[in-house]
PDB file of C-alpha atoms and ligand atoms in Angstrom:
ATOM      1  CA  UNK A   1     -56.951 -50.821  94.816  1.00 32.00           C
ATOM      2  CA  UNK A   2     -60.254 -49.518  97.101  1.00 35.00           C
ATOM      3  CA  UNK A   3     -59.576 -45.955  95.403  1.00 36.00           C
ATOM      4  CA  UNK A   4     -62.103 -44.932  93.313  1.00 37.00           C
ATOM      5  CA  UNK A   5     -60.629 -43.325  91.069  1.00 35.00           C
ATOM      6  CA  UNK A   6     -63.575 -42.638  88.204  1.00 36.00           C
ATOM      7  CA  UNK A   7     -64.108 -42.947  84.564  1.00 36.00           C
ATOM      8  CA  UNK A   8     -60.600 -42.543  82.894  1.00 33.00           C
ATOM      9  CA  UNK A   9     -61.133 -40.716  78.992  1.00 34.00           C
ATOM     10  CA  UNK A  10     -58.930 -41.602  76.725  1.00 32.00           C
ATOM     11  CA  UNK A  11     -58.840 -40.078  73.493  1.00 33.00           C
ATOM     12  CA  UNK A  12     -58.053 -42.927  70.458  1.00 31.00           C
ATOM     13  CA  UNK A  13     -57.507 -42.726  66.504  1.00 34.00           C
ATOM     14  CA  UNK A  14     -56.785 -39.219  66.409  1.00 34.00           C
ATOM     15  CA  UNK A  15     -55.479 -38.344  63.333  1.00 37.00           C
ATOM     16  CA  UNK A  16     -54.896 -41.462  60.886  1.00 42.00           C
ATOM     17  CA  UNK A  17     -57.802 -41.074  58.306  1.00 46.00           C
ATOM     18  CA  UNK A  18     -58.066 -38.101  55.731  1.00 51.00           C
ATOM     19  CA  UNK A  19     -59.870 -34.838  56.825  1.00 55.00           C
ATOM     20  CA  UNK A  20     -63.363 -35.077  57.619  1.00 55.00           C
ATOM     21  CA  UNK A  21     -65.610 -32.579  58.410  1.00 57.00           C
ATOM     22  CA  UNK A  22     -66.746 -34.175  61.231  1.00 58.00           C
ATOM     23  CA  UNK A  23     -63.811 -35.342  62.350  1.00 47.00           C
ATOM     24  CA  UNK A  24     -62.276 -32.370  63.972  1.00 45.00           C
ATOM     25  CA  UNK A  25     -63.106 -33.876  67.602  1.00 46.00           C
ATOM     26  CA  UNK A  26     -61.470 -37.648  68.727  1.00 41.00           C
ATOM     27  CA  UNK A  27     -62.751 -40.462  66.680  1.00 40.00           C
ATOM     28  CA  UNK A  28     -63.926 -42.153  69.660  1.00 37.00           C
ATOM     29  CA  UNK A  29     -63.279 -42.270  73.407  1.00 38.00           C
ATOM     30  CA  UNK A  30     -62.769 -44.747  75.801  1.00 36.00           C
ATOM     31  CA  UNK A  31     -63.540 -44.921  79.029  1.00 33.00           C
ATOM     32  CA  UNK A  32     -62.690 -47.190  81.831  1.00 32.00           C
ATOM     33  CA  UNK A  33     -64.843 -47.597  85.370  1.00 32.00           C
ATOM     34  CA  UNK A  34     -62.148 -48.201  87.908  1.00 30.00           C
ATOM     35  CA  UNK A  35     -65.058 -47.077  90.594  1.00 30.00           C
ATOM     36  CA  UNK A  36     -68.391 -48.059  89.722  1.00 31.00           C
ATOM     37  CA  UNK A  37     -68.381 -51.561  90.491  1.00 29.00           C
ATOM     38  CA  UNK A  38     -66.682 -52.150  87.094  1.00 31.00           C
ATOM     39  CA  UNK A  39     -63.408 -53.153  88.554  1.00 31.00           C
ATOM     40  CA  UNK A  40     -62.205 -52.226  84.985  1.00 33.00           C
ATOM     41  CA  UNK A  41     -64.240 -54.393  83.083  1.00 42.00           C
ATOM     42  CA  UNK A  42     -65.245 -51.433  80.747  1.00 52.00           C
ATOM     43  CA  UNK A  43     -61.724 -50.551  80.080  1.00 69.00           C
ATOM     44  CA  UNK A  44     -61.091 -50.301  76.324  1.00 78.00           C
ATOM     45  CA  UNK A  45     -64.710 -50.432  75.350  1.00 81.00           C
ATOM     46  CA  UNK A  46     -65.193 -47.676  72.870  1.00 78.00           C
ATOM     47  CA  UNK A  47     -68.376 -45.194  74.560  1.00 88.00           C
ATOM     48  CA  UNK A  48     -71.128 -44.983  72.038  1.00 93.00           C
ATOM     49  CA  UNK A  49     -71.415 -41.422  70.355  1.00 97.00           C
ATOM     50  CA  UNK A  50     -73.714 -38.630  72.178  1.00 98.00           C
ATOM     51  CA  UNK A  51     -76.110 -37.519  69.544  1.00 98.00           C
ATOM     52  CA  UNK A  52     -78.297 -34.619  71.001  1.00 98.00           C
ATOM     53  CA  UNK A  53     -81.931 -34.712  69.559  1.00 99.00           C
ATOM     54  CA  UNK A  54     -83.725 -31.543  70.039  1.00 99.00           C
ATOM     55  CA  UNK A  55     -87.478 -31.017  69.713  1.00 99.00           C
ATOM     56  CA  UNK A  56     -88.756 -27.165  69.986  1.00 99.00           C
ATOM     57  CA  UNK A  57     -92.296 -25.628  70.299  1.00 98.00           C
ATOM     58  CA  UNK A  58     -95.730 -27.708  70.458  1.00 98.00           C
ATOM     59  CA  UNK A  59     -94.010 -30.934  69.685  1.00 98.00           C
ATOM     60  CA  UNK A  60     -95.052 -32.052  73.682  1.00 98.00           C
ATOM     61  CA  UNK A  61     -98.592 -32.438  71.548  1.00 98.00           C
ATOM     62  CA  UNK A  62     -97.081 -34.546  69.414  1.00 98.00           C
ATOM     63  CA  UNK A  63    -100.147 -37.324  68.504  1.00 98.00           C
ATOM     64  CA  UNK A  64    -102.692 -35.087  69.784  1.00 98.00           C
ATOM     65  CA  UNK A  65    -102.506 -31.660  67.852  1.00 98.00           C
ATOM     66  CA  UNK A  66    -103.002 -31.605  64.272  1.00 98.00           C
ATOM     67  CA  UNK A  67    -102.901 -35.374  63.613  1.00 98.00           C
ATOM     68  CA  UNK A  68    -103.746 -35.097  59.842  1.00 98.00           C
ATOM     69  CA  UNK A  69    -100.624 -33.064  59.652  1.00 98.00           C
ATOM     70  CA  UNK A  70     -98.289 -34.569  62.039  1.00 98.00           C
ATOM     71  CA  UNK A  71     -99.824 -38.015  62.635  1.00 98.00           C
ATOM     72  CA  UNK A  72    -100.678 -39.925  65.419  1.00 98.00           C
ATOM     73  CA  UNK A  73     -97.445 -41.032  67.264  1.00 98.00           C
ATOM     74  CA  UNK A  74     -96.565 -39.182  70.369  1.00 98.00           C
ATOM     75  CA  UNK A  75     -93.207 -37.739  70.746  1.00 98.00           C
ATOM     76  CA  UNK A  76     -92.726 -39.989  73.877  1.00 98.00           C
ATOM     77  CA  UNK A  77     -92.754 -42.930  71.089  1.00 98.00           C
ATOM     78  CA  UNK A  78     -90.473 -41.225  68.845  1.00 98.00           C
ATOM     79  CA  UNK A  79     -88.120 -41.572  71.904  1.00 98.00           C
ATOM     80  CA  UNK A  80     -88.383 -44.689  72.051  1.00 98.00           C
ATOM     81  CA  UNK A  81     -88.140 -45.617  68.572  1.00 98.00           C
ATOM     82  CA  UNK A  82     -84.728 -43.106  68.331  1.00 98.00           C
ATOM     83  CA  UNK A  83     -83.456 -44.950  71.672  1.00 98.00           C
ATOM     84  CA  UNK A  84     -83.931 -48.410  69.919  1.00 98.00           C
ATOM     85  CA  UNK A  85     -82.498 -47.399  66.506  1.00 98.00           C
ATOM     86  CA  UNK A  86     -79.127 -45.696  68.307  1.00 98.00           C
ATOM     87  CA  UNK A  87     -78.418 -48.947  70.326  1.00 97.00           C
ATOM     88  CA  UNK A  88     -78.714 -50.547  66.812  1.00 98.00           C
ATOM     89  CA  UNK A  89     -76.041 -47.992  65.261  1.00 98.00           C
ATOM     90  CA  UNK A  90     -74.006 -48.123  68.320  1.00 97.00           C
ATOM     91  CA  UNK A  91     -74.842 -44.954  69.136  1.00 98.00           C
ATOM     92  CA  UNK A  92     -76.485 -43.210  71.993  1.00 98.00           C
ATOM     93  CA  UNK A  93     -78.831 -40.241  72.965  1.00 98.00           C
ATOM     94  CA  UNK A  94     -80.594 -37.013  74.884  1.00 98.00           C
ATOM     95  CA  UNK A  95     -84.018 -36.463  73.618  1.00 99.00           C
ATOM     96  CA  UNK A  96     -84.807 -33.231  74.679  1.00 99.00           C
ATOM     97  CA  UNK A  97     -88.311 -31.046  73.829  1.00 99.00           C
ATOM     98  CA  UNK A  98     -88.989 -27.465  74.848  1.00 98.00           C
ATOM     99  CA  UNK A  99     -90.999 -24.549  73.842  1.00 98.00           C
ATOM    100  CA  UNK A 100     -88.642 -22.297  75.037  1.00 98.00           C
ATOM    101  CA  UNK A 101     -86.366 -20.569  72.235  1.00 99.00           C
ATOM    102  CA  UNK A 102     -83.556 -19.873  75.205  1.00 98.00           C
ATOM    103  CA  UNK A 103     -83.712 -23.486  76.461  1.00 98.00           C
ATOM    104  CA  UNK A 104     -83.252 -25.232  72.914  1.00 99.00           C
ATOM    105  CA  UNK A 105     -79.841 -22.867  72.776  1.00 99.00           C
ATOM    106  CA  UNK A 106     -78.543 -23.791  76.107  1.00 99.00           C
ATOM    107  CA  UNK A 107     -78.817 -27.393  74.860  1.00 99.00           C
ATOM    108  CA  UNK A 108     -77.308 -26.417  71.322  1.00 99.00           C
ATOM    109  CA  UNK A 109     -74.573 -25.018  74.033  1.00 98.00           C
ATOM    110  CA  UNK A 110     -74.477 -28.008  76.043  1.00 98.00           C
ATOM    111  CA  UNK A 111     -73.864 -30.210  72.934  1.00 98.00           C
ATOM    112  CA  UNK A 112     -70.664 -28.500  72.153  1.00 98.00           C
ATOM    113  CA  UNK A 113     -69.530 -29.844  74.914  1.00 97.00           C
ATOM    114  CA  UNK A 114     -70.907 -33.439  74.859  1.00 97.00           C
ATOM    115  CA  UNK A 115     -72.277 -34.405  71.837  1.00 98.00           C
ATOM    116  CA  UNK A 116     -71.089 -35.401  68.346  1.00 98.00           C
ATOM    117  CA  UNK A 117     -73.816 -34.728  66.401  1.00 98.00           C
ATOM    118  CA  UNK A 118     -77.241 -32.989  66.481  1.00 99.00           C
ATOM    119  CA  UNK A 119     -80.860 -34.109  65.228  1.00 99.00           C
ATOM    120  CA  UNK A 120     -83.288 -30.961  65.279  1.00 99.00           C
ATOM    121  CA  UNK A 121     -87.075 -30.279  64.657  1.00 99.00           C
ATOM    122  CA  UNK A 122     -87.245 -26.722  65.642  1.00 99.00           C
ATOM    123  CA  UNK A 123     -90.677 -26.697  64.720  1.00 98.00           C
ATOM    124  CA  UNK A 124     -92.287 -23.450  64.185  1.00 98.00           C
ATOM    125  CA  UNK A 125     -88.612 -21.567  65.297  1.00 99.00           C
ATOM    126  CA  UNK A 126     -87.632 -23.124  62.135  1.00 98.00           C
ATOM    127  CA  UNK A 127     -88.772 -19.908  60.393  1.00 98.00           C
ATOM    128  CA  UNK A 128     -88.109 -17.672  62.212  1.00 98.00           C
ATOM    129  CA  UNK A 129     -84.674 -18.154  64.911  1.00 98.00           C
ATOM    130  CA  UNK A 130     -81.529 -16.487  63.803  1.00 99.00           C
ATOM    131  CA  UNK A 131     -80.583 -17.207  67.322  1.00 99.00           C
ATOM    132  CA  UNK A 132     -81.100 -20.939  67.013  1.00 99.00           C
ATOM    133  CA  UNK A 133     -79.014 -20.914  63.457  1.00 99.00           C
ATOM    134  CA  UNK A 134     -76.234 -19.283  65.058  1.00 99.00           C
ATOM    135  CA  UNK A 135     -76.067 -21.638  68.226  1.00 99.00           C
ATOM    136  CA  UNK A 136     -75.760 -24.392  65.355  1.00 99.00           C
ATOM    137  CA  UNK A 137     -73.003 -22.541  63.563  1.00 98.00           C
ATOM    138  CA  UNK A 138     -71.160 -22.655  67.224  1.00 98.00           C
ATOM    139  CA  UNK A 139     -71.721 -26.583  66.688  1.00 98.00           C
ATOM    140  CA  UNK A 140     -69.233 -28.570  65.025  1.00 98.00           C
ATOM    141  CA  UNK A 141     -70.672 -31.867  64.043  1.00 98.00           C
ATOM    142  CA  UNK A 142     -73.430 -33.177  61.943  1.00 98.00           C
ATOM    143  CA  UNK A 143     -77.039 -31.499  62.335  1.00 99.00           C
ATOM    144  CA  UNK A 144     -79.551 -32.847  60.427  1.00 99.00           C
ATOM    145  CA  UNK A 145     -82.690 -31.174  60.457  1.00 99.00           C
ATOM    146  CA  UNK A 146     -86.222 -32.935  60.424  1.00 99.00           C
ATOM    147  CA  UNK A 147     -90.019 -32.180  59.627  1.00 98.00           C
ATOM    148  CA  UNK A 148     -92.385 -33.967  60.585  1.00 98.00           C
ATOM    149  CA  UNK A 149     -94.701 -32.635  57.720  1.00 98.00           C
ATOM    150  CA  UNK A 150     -93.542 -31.728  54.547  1.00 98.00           C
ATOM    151  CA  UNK A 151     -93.496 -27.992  55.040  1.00 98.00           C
ATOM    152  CA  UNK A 152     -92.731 -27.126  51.403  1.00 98.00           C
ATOM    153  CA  UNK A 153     -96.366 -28.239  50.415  1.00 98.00           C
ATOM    154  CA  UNK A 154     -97.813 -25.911  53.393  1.00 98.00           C
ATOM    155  CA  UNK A 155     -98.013 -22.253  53.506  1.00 98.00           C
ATOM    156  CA  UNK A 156     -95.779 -19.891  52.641  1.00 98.00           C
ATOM    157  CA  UNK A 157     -94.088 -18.813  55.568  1.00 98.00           C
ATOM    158  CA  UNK A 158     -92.811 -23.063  56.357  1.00 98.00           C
ATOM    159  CA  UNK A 159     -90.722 -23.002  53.290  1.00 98.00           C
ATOM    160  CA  UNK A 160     -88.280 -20.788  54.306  1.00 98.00           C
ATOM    161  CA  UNK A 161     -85.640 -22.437  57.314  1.00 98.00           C
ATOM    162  CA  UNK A 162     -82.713 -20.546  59.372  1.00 98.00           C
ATOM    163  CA  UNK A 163     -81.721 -23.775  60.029  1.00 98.00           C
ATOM    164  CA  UNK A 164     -81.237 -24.986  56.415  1.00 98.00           C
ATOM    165  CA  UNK A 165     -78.543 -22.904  56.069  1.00 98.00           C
ATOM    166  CA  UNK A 166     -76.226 -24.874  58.989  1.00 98.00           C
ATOM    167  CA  UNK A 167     -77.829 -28.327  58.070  1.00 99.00           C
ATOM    168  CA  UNK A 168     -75.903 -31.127  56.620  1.00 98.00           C
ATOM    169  CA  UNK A 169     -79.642 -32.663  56.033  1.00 98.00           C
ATOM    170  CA  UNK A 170     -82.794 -31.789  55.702  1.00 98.00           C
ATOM    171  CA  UNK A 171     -85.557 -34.397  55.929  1.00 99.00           C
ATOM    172  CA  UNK A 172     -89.165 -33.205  55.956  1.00 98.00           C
ATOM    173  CA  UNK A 173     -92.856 -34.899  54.933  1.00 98.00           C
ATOM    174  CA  UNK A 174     -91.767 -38.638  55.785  1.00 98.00           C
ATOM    175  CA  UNK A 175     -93.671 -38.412  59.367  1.00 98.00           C
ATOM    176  CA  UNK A 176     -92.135 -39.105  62.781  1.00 98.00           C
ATOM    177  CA  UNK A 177     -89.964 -41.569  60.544  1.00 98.00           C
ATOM    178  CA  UNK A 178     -87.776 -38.691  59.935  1.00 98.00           C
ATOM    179  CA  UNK A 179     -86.268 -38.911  63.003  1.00 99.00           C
ATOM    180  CA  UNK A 180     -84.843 -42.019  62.345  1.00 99.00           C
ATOM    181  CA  UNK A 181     -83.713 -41.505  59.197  1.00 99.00           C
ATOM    182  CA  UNK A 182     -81.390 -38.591  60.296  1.00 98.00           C
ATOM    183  CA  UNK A 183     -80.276 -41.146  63.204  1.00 98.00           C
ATOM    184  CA  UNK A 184     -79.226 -42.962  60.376  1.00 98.00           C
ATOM    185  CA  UNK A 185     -77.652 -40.381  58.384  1.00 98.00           C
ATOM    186  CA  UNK A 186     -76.173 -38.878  61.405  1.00 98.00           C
ATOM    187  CA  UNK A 187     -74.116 -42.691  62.045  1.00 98.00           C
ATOM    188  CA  UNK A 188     -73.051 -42.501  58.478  1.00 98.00           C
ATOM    189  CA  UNK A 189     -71.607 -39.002  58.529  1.00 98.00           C
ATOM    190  CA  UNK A 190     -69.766 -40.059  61.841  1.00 97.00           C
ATOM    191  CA  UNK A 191     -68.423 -43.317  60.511  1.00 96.00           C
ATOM    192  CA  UNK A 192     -67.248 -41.364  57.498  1.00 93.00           C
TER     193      UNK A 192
HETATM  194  C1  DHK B 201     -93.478 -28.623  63.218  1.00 61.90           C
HETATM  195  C2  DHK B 201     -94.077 -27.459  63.542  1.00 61.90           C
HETATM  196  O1  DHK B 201     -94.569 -27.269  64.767  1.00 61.90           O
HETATM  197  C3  DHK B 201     -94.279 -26.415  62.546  1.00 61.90           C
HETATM  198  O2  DHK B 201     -94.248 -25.119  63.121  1.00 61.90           O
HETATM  199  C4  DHK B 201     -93.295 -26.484  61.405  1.00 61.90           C
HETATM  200  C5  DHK B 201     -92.792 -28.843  61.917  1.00 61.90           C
HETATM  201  C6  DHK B 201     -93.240 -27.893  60.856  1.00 61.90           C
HETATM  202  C7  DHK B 201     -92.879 -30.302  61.510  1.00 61.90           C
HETATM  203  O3  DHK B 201     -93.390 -30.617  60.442  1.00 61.90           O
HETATM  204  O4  DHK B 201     -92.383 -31.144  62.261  1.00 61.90           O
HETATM  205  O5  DHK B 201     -93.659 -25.574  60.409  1.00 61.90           O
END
């Protein structure tokens, strides 16, 4: 039995419930350590979803630029408060920044492959990325998108979102709380 033999996938629950949106990819998967030092123990213990949650431009200055608009908590503890909150939901994550239009679609990419649902702040690409919607649209679960500021009472150009139009939610104005909140929608559209 020395072979190692690595994680074994196993698709489970396939196709028993009515149609769901979101349920066009394996309910859940299981996954049993045969290497690892598991010697099986994690066999039949369902792996907590992959939910992918995507920061773009300036939000590294989270709790440092702008705080009457965006507030005073740093993107590092919106991390943690999203990493807490999934364990809750039985759920886990990737908390990923950049201010690179090119690098947010490679991980829009990336979560096709991995992920079962998407949280987004695309911050200021928000207005203006076709390229970003369409990396969504290539995206089959839930994306919920988040503001940390209620755009809609700031200029003109914030009320209009590319994103909106792939979004299953859109929460904006309720602060870095947002993020949670679409954690929590994101578990309900999964369990649905
Ligand atoms: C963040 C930004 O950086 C802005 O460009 C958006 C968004 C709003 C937010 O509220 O989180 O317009």
């Amino acid at each position: 039995m020395g072979a190692s033999l690595g994680p074994i996938l196993v698709a489970i629950r396939g196709a028993a419930r009515p149609a769901s949106p979101f349920r066009r990819r394996p309910l859940a998967l299981v996954w049993g350590a045969r290497s690892q030092g598991g010697a099986g123990r994690s066999l039949g213990v369902p792996m907590p979803r992959l939910v992918t949650i995507l920061n773009g431009p300036n939000l590294n200055l989270l709790g440092r630029r702008q705080p009457e608009i965006y507030g005073r908590e740093t993107l590092a503890d919106v991390e943690r408060g999203c990493a807490a909150l999934a364990e809750e939901l039985g759920l886990r994550i990737r908390f990923l920044q950049s201010n690179h239009e090119g690098q947010l679609i490679d991980w829009i990419h990336e979560a096709r492959e991995e992920a079962q649902a998407i949280v987004i702040n695309p911050a200021a690409l928000t207005h203006t990325s076709v390229a970003i919607l369409d990396a969504l649209h290539a995206f089959e679960g839930p994306v919920i998108e988040v503001h940390v500021s209620n755009v809609h009472r700031r200029e003109g150009f914030r009320h209009h979102s590319y994103v909106s139009l792939r979004a299953d939610g859109v929460i904006a104005g309720c602060g870095t709380q947002g993020y949670l909140l679409g954690l929590r929608r994101v578990a309900t559209l999964l369990a649905a």
